[in-house]
Coordinates of C-alpha atoms and ligand atoms in Angstrom, one line a residue:
M268 CA 22.5 24.8 42.5
T269 CA 19.2 24.4 41.6
T270 CA 17.5 20.9 40.8
D271 CA 15.8 19.8 38.2
T272 CA 12.7 18.2 39.7
S273 CA 11.4 17.2 36.2
S274 CA 14.1 15.0 35.0
T275 CA 13.5 13.0 37.9
E276 CA 9.8 12.7 37.3
V277 CA 9.8 8.4 35.9
T278 CA 6.8 6.0 34.0
D279 CA 7.7 2.5 33.6
G280 CA 7.5 -0.4 30.9
F281 CA 3.5 -0.7 31.6
H282 CA 2.5 3.0 30.9
L283 CA 5.2 2.6 27.7
V284 CA 3.8 0.0 26.1
I285 CA -0.3 1.7 26.7
D286 CA 1.2 5.1 25.4
A287 CA 3.3 3.1 22.2
L288 CA 0.1 1.5 21.2
K289 CA -2.2 4.9 21.7
L290 CA 0.3 7.0 20.1
N291 CA 0.0 4.5 16.3
D292 CA -4.3 5.0 16.7
I293 CA -4.1 1.8 18.3
N294 CA -7.7 1.8 20.4
T295 CA -8.8 -1.8 21.8
I296 CA -7.1 -4.8 23.3
F297 CA -8.9 -8.1 23.0
G298 CA -7.2 -10.3 26.3
L299 CA -7.5 -12.6 29.0
V300 CA -5.8 -11.2 32.3
G301 CA -3.3 -12.7 34.9
I302 CA 0.2 -12.3 36.2
P303 CA 2.0 -10.7 34.6
I304 CA -0.1 -8.3 32.3
T305 CA -3.1 -7.8 34.5
D306 CA -2.0 -4.3 35.4
L307 CA -1.7 -3.3 31.4
A308 CA -4.7 -4.7 30.8
R309 CA -6.0 -1.8 34.1
L310 CA -4.1 0.7 32.9
A311 CA -5.2 0.2 29.0
Q312 CA -8.9 1.0 30.5
A313 CA -7.8 3.8 32.5
E314 CA -6.0 5.4 29.8
G315 CA -8.8 5.2 27.4
M316 CA -8.3 1.8 25.6
R317 CA -10.9 -0.4 25.2
F318 CA -10.4 -4.1 26.9
I319 CA -12.1 -6.7 25.9
G320 CA -11.6 -9.5 28.0
F321 CA -12.5 -13.3 26.8
R322 CA -13.2 -16.6 28.4
H323 CA -10.1 -18.3 26.5
E324 CA -7.0 -16.4 24.2
Q325 CA -7.6 -18.4 20.9
H326 CA -11.2 -16.6 21.1
A327 CA -9.1 -12.9 21.8
G328 CA -6.7 -13.5 19.1
N329 CA -9.0 -14.6 16.3
A330 CA -11.0 -11.2 17.6
A331 CA -7.9 -9.2 17.4
A332 CA -6.9 -11.0 14.1
I333 CA -10.6 -10.0 12.0
A334 CA -10.1 -6.9 13.7
G335 CA -6.8 -6.4 11.6
Y336 CA -8.7 -8.1 8.7
M337 CA -11.2 -5.5 8.7
T338 CA -9.1 -2.4 9.7
Q339 CA -5.6 -2.6 7.9
K340 CA -4.7 -2.1 11.4
P341 CA -3.3 -5.0 13.4
G342 CA -5.6 -6.4 15.9
I343 CA -4.2 -6.6 19.7
C344 CA -4.3 -9.8 21.5
L345 CA -2.8 -9.8 25.5
T346 CA -2.3 -12.8 27.0
V347 CA -0.1 -14.2 29.9
S348 CA 2.9 -16.3 29.8
A349 CA 3.2 -20.3 28.5
P350 CA -0.4 -21.4 28.1
G351 CA -1.7 -18.5 27.9
F352 CA 0.3 -17.3 25.2
L353 CA 0.0 -21.0 23.5
N354 CA -3.9 -20.7 23.5
G355 CA -3.1 -17.7 21.6
L356 CA -0.2 -18.5 19.3
T357 CA -3.0 -21.1 17.6
A358 CA -4.9 -17.7 16.6
L359 CA -1.6 -16.1 15.9
A360 CA -0.9 -19.1 13.1
N361 CA -4.1 -19.0 12.2
A362 CA -3.9 -14.9 11.3
T363 CA -0.2 -15.5 9.5
T364 CA -1.9 -18.0 7.3
N365 CA -4.9 -16.5 6.9
C366 CA -2.7 -13.2 6.0
F367 CA -4.6 -11.2 8.3
P368 CA -2.6 -8.5 10.5
M369 CA -2.4 -9.2 14.3
I370 CA -0.1 -8.8 17.0
L371 CA 0.0 -11.4 20.0
I372 CA 1.7 -9.6 23.1
S373 CA 2.5 -12.2 25.9
G374 CA 3.6 -11.4 29.0
S375 CA 7.0 -14.0 29.9
S376 CA 8.2 -15.1 33.4
E377 CA 11.7 -14.3 34.7
R378 CA 14.5 -14.7 31.4
E379 CA 17.3 -15.7 34.1
I380 CA 15.6 -18.7 35.0
V381 CA 13.5 -19.4 32.1
D382 CA 17.1 -19.6 29.8
L383 CA 18.3 -21.6 32.7
Q384 CA 15.3 -24.1 32.8
Q385 CA 15.2 -23.7 36.2
G386 CA 11.2 -24.2 36.2
D387 CA 9.9 -20.7 37.3
Y388 CA 6.0 -20.1 36.8
E389 CA 4.7 -20.7 33.6
E390 CA 8.1 -20.8 32.1
M391 CA 9.0 -21.3 28.7
D392 CA 10.9 -19.8 25.8
Q393 CA 8.2 -18.0 24.0
L394 CA 10.1 -16.1 21.6
A395 CA 11.0 -19.4 19.8
A396 CA 8.2 -21.1 20.2
A397 CA 6.2 -18.3 18.1
K398 CA 8.9 -18.3 15.5
P399 CA 7.8 -20.7 13.5
Y400 CA 4.2 -19.6 13.3
A401 CA 4.3 -16.0 13.0
K402 CA 5.6 -13.6 10.2
A403 CA 8.0 -12.0 13.1
A404 CA 9.0 -12.4 16.7
Y405 CA 10.2 -10.0 18.7
R406 CA 11.7 -9.9 22.5
V407 CA 11.6 -6.5 24.0
L408 CA 14.4 -6.2 27.3
H409 CA 14.9 -2.7 28.1
A410 CA 11.5 -0.3 28.8
E411 CA 13.8 2.3 26.7
D412 CA 12.8 -0.1 23.3
I413 CA 9.6 -0.6 24.0
G414 CA 8.4 2.2 21.6
I415 CA 10.7 0.2 18.8
G416 CA 9.6 -3.3 20.0
V417 CA 6.0 -2.0 18.9
A418 CA 6.6 -0.3 15.7
R419 CA 8.7 -3.2 14.5
A420 CA 5.4 -5.0 15.4
I421 CA 3.1 -2.8 13.7
R422 CA 5.4 -2.6 10.4
A423 CA 5.8 -6.2 10.4
A424 CA 2.2 -7.4 10.6
V425 CA 0.8 -4.5 8.3
S426 CA 3.7 -3.8 5.4
G427 CA 3.9 -6.3 2.7
R428 CA 1.6 -9.7 3.0
P429 CA 0.3 -9.2 6.2
G430 CA 0.6 -11.8 8.8
G431 CA 0.7 -12.2 12.8
V432 CA 3.6 -11.0 14.7
Y433 CA 4.7 -12.3 18.5
L434 CA 5.8 -9.7 20.9
D435 CA 7.2 -10.9 23.9
L436 CA 7.0 -8.9 26.9
P437 CA 9.2 -10.3 30.1
A438 CA 7.5 -9.3 33.4
K439 CA 10.5 -7.4 34.6
L440 CA 10.2 -5.4 31.5
L441 CA 6.6 -4.0 32.8
S442 CA 8.2 -2.5 36.0
Q443 CA 11.3 -1.2 34.6
T444 CA 11.2 2.8 35.2
L445 CA 12.5 5.4 32.6
D446 CA 13.0 9.1 32.8
V447 CA 9.8 10.6 31.2
A448 CA 11.7 12.5 28.9
R449 CA 14.1 9.6 27.6
A450 CA 10.9 7.5 28.0
K451 CA 9.0 10.2 25.6
Q452 CA 11.6 10.2 22.8
S453 CA 11.8 6.7 22.6
L454 CA 8.5 6.6 21.1
V455 CA 8.0 5.9 18.1
R456 CA 4.9 6.9 15.2
V457 CA 5.0 4.7 12.5
V458 CA 4.9 6.7 9.6
D459 CA 3.2 4.5 6.0
A460 CA 3.4 1.0 7.7
A461 CA 2.2 -0.6 4.9
P462 CA 3.9 1.9 1.5
R463 CA 2.0 1.2 -1.4
Q464 CA 3.9 -1.1 -3.5
I465 CA 4.0 0.2 -7.9
P466 CA 3.9 -2.7 -10.4
A467 CA 7.3 -2.5 -12.8
R468 CA 5.9 -1.1 -16.1
D469 CA 7.0 -3.9 -18.1
A470 CA 5.0 -6.2 -15.4
V471 CA 1.8 -4.5 -16.5
E472 CA 2.4 -4.8 -20.2
R473 CA 3.4 -8.2 -20.0
A474 CA -0.2 -8.6 -18.1
L475 CA -1.9 -7.0 -20.8
Q476 CA -0.9 -8.6 -23.9
V477 CA -1.7 -12.2 -22.1
L478 CA -5.2 -10.4 -21.2
K479 CA -5.4 -9.4 -24.8
S480 CA -4.6 -13.0 -26.2
A481 CA -7.5 -14.4 -24.3
K482 CA -10.8 -15.9 -25.8
R483 CA -12.6 -17.1 -22.4
P484 CA -11.0 -14.3 -19.6
L485 CA -12.2 -14.9 -15.5
I486 CA -11.2 -12.5 -13.1
L487 CA -10.6 -14.3 -9.5
L488 CA -11.1 -12.5 -6.4
G489 CA -9.5 -13.9 -3.5
K490 CA -9.5 -12.3 0.1
G491 CA -6.4 -10.4 -0.4
A492 CA -8.4 -8.1 -2.8
A493 CA -10.9 -7.6 -0.2
Y494 CA -8.3 -6.7 2.2
S495 CA -6.8 -4.3 0.5
Q496 CA -9.7 -2.2 0.4
A497 CA -9.4 -1.4 -3.6
D498 CA -12.8 -1.6 -3.7
N499 CA -13.7 1.3 -6.5
E500 CA -10.4 -0.3 -8.5
I501 CA -11.7 -3.7 -8.9
R502 CA -15.5 -2.5 -9.3
T503 CA -13.8 -0.4 -12.3
L504 CA -11.7 -3.4 -13.7
V505 CA -14.4 -6.2 -13.7
E506 CA -17.0 -3.7 -15.4
K507 CA -15.1 -1.9 -17.5
T508 CA -13.3 -5.1 -19.1
G509 CA -16.8 -6.9 -18.6
I510 CA -14.6 -10.2 -17.6
P511 CA -16.6 -12.6 -15.7
Y512 CA -15.6 -12.9 -12.0
L513 CA -15.7 -15.3 -9.4
P514 CA -14.9 -14.3 -5.8
M515 CA -13.7 -16.7 -3.1
S516 CA -15.6 -16.9 -0.2
M517 CA -14.5 -13.6 1.7
A518 CA -14.3 -11.6 -1.9
K519 CA -17.8 -12.4 -1.8
G520 CA -19.5 -9.3 -1.3
L521 CA -16.7 -6.9 -3.3
L522 CA -19.2 -6.9 -6.0
P523 CA -22.6 -7.6 -4.9
D524 CA -23.0 -11.7 -5.2
T525 CA -26.1 -10.4 -7.5
H526 CA -23.8 -8.7 -9.8
P527 CA -24.6 -9.9 -13.3
Q528 CA -20.7 -10.6 -14.0
S529 CA -20.7 -13.0 -11.3
A530 CA -20.0 -16.0 -12.3
S531 CA -20.5 -17.9 -8.9
A532 CA -23.5 -20.3 -10.0
A533 CA -21.1 -21.5 -13.0
R534 CA -17.9 -22.0 -11.2
S535 CA -17.2 -25.4 -12.0
F536 CA -17.7 -24.2 -15.6
V537 CA -15.9 -21.4 -15.7
L538 CA -12.6 -22.8 -13.8
A539 CA -12.3 -25.7 -16.6
E540 CA -13.6 -23.7 -19.6
S541 CA -11.7 -20.2 -19.0
D542 CA -8.2 -19.9 -20.8
V543 CA -6.9 -16.7 -19.1
V544 CA -7.6 -16.0 -15.3
V545 CA -6.3 -12.9 -13.8
L546 CA -6.1 -13.6 -9.9
I547 CA -6.0 -11.0 -7.7
G548 CA -5.1 -11.3 -3.9
A549 CA -6.1 -15.0 -4.1
R550 CA -3.6 -18.1 -3.9
L551 CA -3.4 -21.5 -5.8
N552 CA -3.5 -23.5 -2.6
W553 CA -6.1 -26.6 -1.6
L554 CA -9.1 -24.1 -2.3
L555 CA -7.9 -24.3 -5.9
S556 CA -7.3 -27.5 -6.4
H557 CA -3.5 -26.0 -6.8
G558 CA -4.3 -24.5 -10.1
K559 CA -4.4 -27.9 -11.8
G560 CA -5.9 -30.7 -12.5
K561 CA -9.8 -31.7 -13.9
T562 CA -11.3 -29.0 -11.9
W563 CA -9.6 -26.5 -14.2
G564 CA -9.8 -28.4 -17.4
G565 CA -7.4 -27.6 -20.5
P566 CA -4.3 -25.2 -20.5
K567 CA -4.8 -21.8 -19.3
Q568 CA -2.6 -18.5 -18.5
F569 CA -2.6 -17.1 -15.2
I570 CA -1.8 -13.6 -14.5
Q571 CA -1.2 -12.9 -10.9
I572 CA -1.5 -9.9 -8.5
D573 CA 0.1 -10.0 -5.7
I574 CA 2.1 -8.5 -2.9
S575 CA 4.4 -11.3 -2.4
P576 CA 6.9 -12.3 -5.0
T577 CA 7.2 -15.3 -3.8
E578 CA 3.6 -16.6 -4.1
I579 CA 4.1 -16.5 -7.8
D580 CA 4.6 -20.3 -9.4
S581 CA 4.1 -21.7 -6.1
N582 CA 1.7 -24.8 -7.7
V583 CA 1.6 -23.8 -11.3
A584 CA 3.8 -21.4 -13.9
I585 CA 2.5 -18.1 -13.5
A586 CA 2.1 -16.6 -17.0
A587 CA 2.3 -13.0 -15.9
P588 CA 3.0 -11.8 -12.3
L589 CA 2.2 -8.3 -10.9
I590 CA 3.8 -7.8 -7.7
G591 CA 2.2 -4.7 -5.8
D592 CA -0.6 -3.9 -3.8
I593 CA -3.3 -4.8 -5.8
G594 CA -5.0 -0.5 -5.4
S595 CA -1.4 0.1 -7.3
C596 CA -1.4 -3.4 -9.9
V597 CA -5.6 -2.6 -11.1
S598 CA -5.1 1.2 -11.4
A599 CA -1.9 0.4 -13.5
L600 CA -3.8 -2.2 -15.6
L601 CA -6.8 0.4 -16.2
A602 CA -4.2 3.3 -16.6
A603 CA -2.1 1.1 -19.8
G604 CA -5.5 -0.5 -20.7
T605 CA -6.2 2.2 -22.8
G606 CA -4.1 1.2 -25.4
G607 CA -5.5 -2.5 -25.5
G608 CA -6.3 -5.4 -23.5
M609 CA -9.7 -4.3 -21.7
E610 CA -11.5 -5.6 -24.9
K611 CA -15.2 -7.0 -23.7
P612 CA -15.0 -11.2 -24.1
S613 CA -16.8 -12.9 -26.6
A614 CA -20.7 -13.1 -26.7
D615 CA -19.7 -16.6 -26.9
W616 CA -18.0 -16.6 -23.8
L617 CA -20.5 -14.5 -21.8
G618 CA -23.6 -16.6 -23.2
A619 CA -22.2 -20.2 -22.5
I620 CA -21.6 -18.9 -19.0
Q621 CA -24.9 -16.9 -18.9
E622 CA -26.6 -20.6 -19.8
R623 CA -25.1 -22.6 -17.0
K624 CA -26.1 -20.0 -14.7
D625 CA -29.3 -19.8 -15.4
K626 CA -29.5 -24.0 -15.7
N627 CA -27.6 -24.4 -11.9
M628 CA -30.1 -21.2 -10.6
A629 CA -33.0 -23.2 -11.6
G630 CA -31.7 -25.9 -9.8
M631 CA -30.9 -24.3 -6.3
A632 CA -34.3 -22.8 -6.4
A633 CA -36.2 -26.2 -6.4
R634 CA -34.3 -27.6 -4.1
L635 CA -33.9 -24.0 -1.7
N636 CA -38.5 -24.1 -2.1
Q637 CA -38.8 -27.8 -0.8
N638 CA -40.1 -27.3 3.1
P639 CA -38.8 -30.8 4.6
A640 CA -39.8 -32.0 7.7
P641 CA -37.1 -31.7 10.1
M642 CA -35.5 -28.7 8.2
N643 CA -32.6 -29.3 6.0
F644 CA -29.4 -27.0 5.4
H645 CA -31.0 -25.9 2.8
S646 CA -34.7 -25.2 3.9
A647 CA -33.1 -23.3 6.9
L648 CA -30.4 -21.4 5.0
R649 CA -33.4 -19.5 2.9
S650 CA -34.3 -18.5 5.5
I651 CA -31.4 -16.8 6.9
R652 CA -30.3 -15.8 3.1
D653 CA -34.1 -14.2 2.9
V654 CA -33.3 -11.8 6.3
L655 CA -30.0 -10.7 5.2
K656 CA -31.1 -9.7 2.0
M657 CA -32.9 -7.1 4.0
H658 CA -29.8 -6.2 6.5
P659 CA -26.8 -5.9 3.8
D660 CA -24.4 -4.3 6.2
I661 CA -24.9 -7.4 8.7
N662 CA -21.5 -8.9 9.1
L663 CA -21.6 -12.7 8.5
V664 CA -19.6 -15.2 10.6
N665 CA -19.5 -18.9 9.4
E666 CA -18.4 -21.9 10.1
G667 CA -18.6 -26.2 10.1
A668 CA -18.6 -28.5 7.6
N669 CA -22.0 -28.1 5.0
T670 CA -23.1 -25.9 7.3
L671 CA -19.9 -23.5 5.8
D672 CA -20.4 -25.2 2.5
F673 CA -24.3 -24.5 1.9
A674 CA -24.0 -21.0 3.5
R675 CA -21.0 -20.2 1.2
S676 CA -23.0 -20.2 -1.3
I677 CA -26.4 -19.9 -0.6
I678 CA -26.1 -16.1 1.5
D679 CA -25.6 -13.7 -0.5
Q680 CA -23.1 -11.0 0.3
Y681 CA -23.6 -7.0 -0.5
R682 CA -20.7 -4.9 0.9
P683 CA -17.2 -5.8 1.0
R684 CA -15.1 -7.6 4.0
K685 CA -18.5 -8.6 5.5
R686 CA -18.4 -12.1 5.3
F687 CA -16.1 -13.9 7.7
D688 CA -15.4 -17.5 7.8
S689 CA -13.0 -20.4 8.5
G690 CA -10.8 -19.4 5.7
T691 CA -7.6 -20.9 4.4
W692 CA -6.9 -23.9 7.2
G693 CA -10.9 -24.4 6.8
I694 CA -10.3 -24.4 10.6
M695 CA -12.9 -25.1 13.6
G696 CA -13.5 -22.3 16.9
I697 CA -13.4 -18.9 14.6
G698 CA -17.2 -18.1 15.2
M699 CA -17.5 -16.6 18.4
G700 CA -14.0 -14.6 18.4
Y701 CA -14.6 -13.4 15.1
A702 CA -18.3 -12.5 16.4
I703 CA -17.0 -10.3 18.8
G704 CA -14.1 -9.1 16.7
A705 CA -16.4 -8.1 13.8
A706 CA -18.7 -6.2 16.2
V707 CA -16.5 -4.3 18.5
T708 CA -14.7 -3.0 15.4
S709 CA -17.9 -2.3 13.1
G710 CA -20.4 -1.6 15.9
L711 CA -22.7 -3.5 13.4
P712 CA -24.7 -6.3 14.0
V713 CA -23.1 -9.7 13.6
V714 CA -24.9 -13.4 12.1
A715 CA -22.8 -16.2 12.9
V716 CA -24.0 -19.4 10.8
E717 CA -22.6 -22.4 12.9
G718 CA -22.4 -26.4 12.6
D719 CA -23.1 -27.5 16.3
S720 CA -19.4 -29.0 16.2
A721 CA -18.2 -25.7 14.9
F722 CA -19.8 -23.7 18.1
G723 CA -18.8 -26.0 20.8
F724 CA -15.2 -24.4 20.2
S725 CA -15.6 -21.5 21.2
G726 CA -18.9 -21.5 22.8
M727 CA -18.6 -20.4 26.0
E728 CA -17.8 -16.7 24.6
L729 CA -21.2 -16.2 25.0
E730 CA -21.1 -15.0 28.3
T731 CA -18.0 -12.4 26.7
I732 CA -21.4 -11.8 24.1
C733 CA -23.7 -11.2 26.7
R734 CA -20.9 -9.2 29.1
Y735 CA -20.2 -6.5 26.7
N736 CA -24.1 -6.5 25.6
L737 CA -22.8 -7.0 21.7
P738 CA -25.5 -6.9 18.8
V739 CA -24.4 -11.0 17.8
T740 CA -27.1 -13.4 16.6
T741 CA -25.5 -16.9 17.0
I742 CA -27.5 -19.8 14.8
V743 CA -27.0 -23.4 16.1
F744 CA -27.2 -25.7 12.8
N745 CA -28.4 -28.3 15.4
N746 CA -28.1 -31.8 13.7
N747 CA -26.6 -33.4 16.7
G748 CA -23.0 -34.2 16.0
V749 CA -20.0 -33.5 13.7
Y750 CA -21.3 -34.0 9.8
R751 CA -24.5 -35.3 11.1
G752 CA -26.1 -37.5 13.9
T753 CA -26.6 -41.0 12.4
D754 CA -23.4 -42.8 13.4
V755 CA -23.7 -45.8 15.5
N756 CA -21.3 -47.5 17.6
P757 CA -20.5 -50.8 15.3
T758 CA -19.8 -52.7 18.5
G759 CA -23.4 -51.4 20.4
G760 CA -21.1 -50.6 23.1
A761 CA -22.6 -47.9 25.5
D762 CA -20.4 -44.8 24.2
V763 CA -21.7 -43.5 21.1
A764 CA -20.2 -43.0 17.4
P765 CA -16.9 -40.6 17.3
T766 CA -19.0 -38.1 15.7
V767 CA -22.2 -38.1 17.7
F768 CA -23.5 -35.5 20.9
V769 CA -26.0 -35.1 23.0
K770 CA -29.3 -35.7 21.1
G771 CA -31.5 -32.8 21.3
A772 CA -29.3 -30.3 23.3
R773 CA -30.7 -27.1 24.1
Y774 CA -27.8 -24.7 22.9
D775 CA -30.2 -22.0 23.3
K776 CA -30.4 -22.2 27.2
V777 CA -26.4 -21.6 27.1
I778 CA -27.0 -18.2 26.2
E779 CA -29.8 -17.5 28.8
A780 CA -27.9 -18.9 31.8
F781 CA -25.7 -15.5 30.7
G782 CA -28.8 -12.8 30.1
G783 CA -28.6 -13.7 26.8
V784 CA -32.2 -14.5 24.3
G785 CA -32.3 -18.1 23.7
Y786 CA -35.3 -19.5 20.2
H787 CA -35.5 -23.3 19.5
V788 CA -36.7 -23.9 15.9
T789 CA -37.9 -26.2 14.4
T790 CA -39.1 -25.0 10.6
P791 CA -38.4 -22.0 8.3
A792 CA -41.2 -20.2 9.2
E793 CA -39.9 -20.1 13.0
L794 CA -36.3 -19.1 12.0
T795 CA -37.0 -16.5 10.0
Q796 CA -39.1 -15.1 13.1
A797 CA -36.6 -15.6 15.3
L798 CA -33.8 -14.1 13.5
S799 CA -35.7 -11.1 12.7
D800 CA -36.9 -10.5 16.2
A801 CA -32.6 -11.5 17.0
I802 CA -31.8 -8.6 14.5
A803 CA -34.0 -6.0 15.5
A804 CA -34.1 -6.3 19.5
G805 CA -29.9 -5.7 18.9
K806 CA -28.8 -7.9 21.7
P807 CA -27.4 -11.1 22.5
A808 CA -29.2 -14.2 20.9
L809 CA -28.7 -17.9 20.2
I810 CA -31.0 -19.3 17.9
N811 CA -31.1 -23.5 18.2
A812 CA -32.1 -24.1 14.7
V813 CA -33.2 -28.2 14.8
I814 CA -31.7 -29.6 11.2
D815 CA -32.4 -33.1 10.2
E816 CA -30.1 -35.1 11.4
S817 CA -29.5 -37.2 8.6
A818 CA -28.7 -34.3 6.1
G819 CA -25.2 -33.8 6.2
T820 CA -22.5 -35.6 4.4
E821 CA -18.9 -36.5 5.7
S822 CA -16.7 -33.3 5.8
G823 CA -19.3 -31.7 3.4
R824 CA -17.6 -30.9 0.4
L825 CA -14.1 -32.5 1.4
T826 CA -15.2 -36.3 1.8
N827 CA -12.6 -37.0 -1.1
L828 CA -9.4 -35.3 1.5
N829 CA -10.5 -38.3 4.0
P830 CA -7.4 -40.7 3.6
Q831 CA -9.3 -44.1 2.0
G832 CA -8.1 -47.5 4.4
A833 CA -7.1 -50.8 1.9
K834 CA -9.3 -52.9 4.5
K835 CA -13.1 -52.5 4.2
K836 CA -14.1 -50.7 7.7
Ligands
LIG961 P1 -9.0 -17.0 -1.3 O1 -8.1 -17.8 0.1 O2 -9.8 -15.8 -0.1 O3 -8.1 -17.4 -2.6 P2 -5.9 -16.2 -0.2 O4 -5.8 -15.8 1.2 O5 -5.8 -17.3 -0.4 O6 -7.2 -15.6 -0.9 O7 -4.7 -15.2 -0.8 C1 -4.6 -13.7 -0.6 C2 -3.4 -13.2 -1.0 O8 -3.5 -11.6 -1.0 C3 -1.9 -13.3 -0.3 O9 -1.3 -14.2 -1.3 C4 -1.1 -12.2 0.0 O10 -0.2 -12.1 0.0 C5 -2.1 -11.4 -0.9 N1 -2.5 -9.7 -0.4 C6 -2.6 -9.9 0.7 N2 -2.9 -8.2 0.7 C7 -2.9 -7.5 -0.5 C8 -2.3 -6.3 -0.9 N3 -2.7 -5.2 0.1 N4 -1.8 -6.4 -2.2 C9 -1.6 -7.1 -2.8 N5 -1.5 -8.8 -2.4 C10 -1.9 -9.0 -1.5
LIG962 N1 -10.5 -29.1 14.9 C1 -10.2 -28.0 13.9 C2 -9.4 -26.9 14.9 N2 -10.4 -27.9 12.9 C3 -11.1 -28.7 12.0 N3 -11.6 -28.5 10.9 C4 -11.4 -29.9 12.6 C5 -11.3 -29.8 13.9 C6 -12.3 -30.7 11.6 N4 -13.6 -30.6 11.3 C7 -13.7 -30.1 10.0 O1 -13.1 -29.9 9.2 S1 -15.6 -29.7 10.0 C8 -15.7 -30.4 11.5 C9 -14.5 -30.8 12.3 C10 -14.8 -31.2 13.6 C11 -17.2 -30.1 12.4 C12 -18.0 -30.1 11.3 O2 -19.6 -30.3 12.3 P1 -20.0 -29.0 12.2 O3 -21.2 -29.1 10.8 O4 -21.5 -29.3 13.0 O5 -19.7 -28.2 12.9 P2 -22.0 -29.7 9.8 O6 -22.3 -28.7 9.2 O7 -22.8 -30.1 10.8 O8 -21.4 -30.5 8.7

């Protein structure tokens, strides 16, 4: 009798997770180690994957999410159980809300103890907790199912409307063993993870009919359009039809912001006056005033291109839904449009828009050219705009209230998927996570323009930036508080007002603690110099930009969303 030694060779859950990810060309994990996943992180590195370790899981999750947005491959975030998982869950929920593909992989405690609630170390039913906030959530109990579990997670994250997926890996699973031959067979290489979705021909015809009837058409590009990477098709549609377009914040750069058809400088005018609006990968949510009310003026017809059929009619009636992936939908419109519907808009409409644009741009130029002391949002952003103009490949991260609103309209983008911001939730805290994710994913420099409050949510990740020596320059717009630094405690008590921080804080010293370069600037000229130097050095840097503490407004442009008490304050 001969013994087959190969059949006794075994592998384990740790190796299978790494093998399954690598088999699907996933080569980076963003995470934070601890029981039970430390060895998983070590093994990932040993097997040639990149493991980027963070100081808090939320930021690892945000890095994974932005990597997913940039590449159409799910970004991976790895955390420990219960609290680590919950820290990562905020990022998973944010990714799902923004339609970014990511997978949160968390270790979990003993199932038998968790389910009987007998009080295990970091006990929590993580699968149940993840479900309401994720596009999908799975748990793997047997090593031979790891391949299928990872395949399902990848497919769920990137197919259809992308989103966040949770994958629960109990500690016991990782040490389970499996015969090597069986293990190999159990792995799955996902074929066509995000299949093209071709729109129906009658839907294309309907859309063209509506477009044909337009007197004052407008194209609105959302971050779904940027995500879809249908850059050429979109540019062709815009330029062939001659229709003015508006980019939502993260769609900026899909066409360069300096494009003559950009109607950004006449935004209120075109939203109110247009009669047919082609929505491409943009939802009619709060960011677009739900498609109705004063912002949108008179009655209008919408053509909506989206991959998610249930998005249609979410806020207002859609005359012509076009369901499919954006590349296929726009190509179908272009192909069928030779029969009509692609006529250039009237000179009246284009002229009226140009008139508004000229007027508004002159007003903005005047505001930008002032040089108040101390510096304000406009004069600081003028400096940044002028430096970044020379570096169109730089990734821009942006969060805050006033800092977000002003930077969005002042800093031009020239390339697609280069602007990453607070997104659909208007969330603070994405700053350093997105910056790290963007730097690692693209290998290109990042500039993060941050309100001082916004920066605080992820500030400790400066250590991560320094540890990996990433080319990230963070600019903190320091106005001593949330929105502003001027509020006072009406009682005259020792506590400062709820919106106020330590005055004159030196955020530049924080990065110095980790070996990065800190700059302290108070004028636009100093800011220009510091930013140029920091970009040229390509090393971790932080610029503490002192802004007039009275310059901001409450909640930036969202002041009206603050509920008003009936009683006077
Ligand atoms: P914005 O905030 O920029 O207005 P949203 O996040 O609201 O954009 O909208 C993005 C939309 O794009 C979502 O409704 C999503 O379903 C859709 N989407 C994402 N990827 C694709 C794709 N590849 N093809 C078609 N639609 C997509
Ligand atoms: N917490 C989270 C997670 N997200 C939020 N959006 C908020 C709190 C509320 N919030 C805003 O909406 S903006 C903001 C907070 C705290 C910070 C504004 O101050 P800032 O920016 O210093 O970052 P400006 O430019 O000075 O206004």
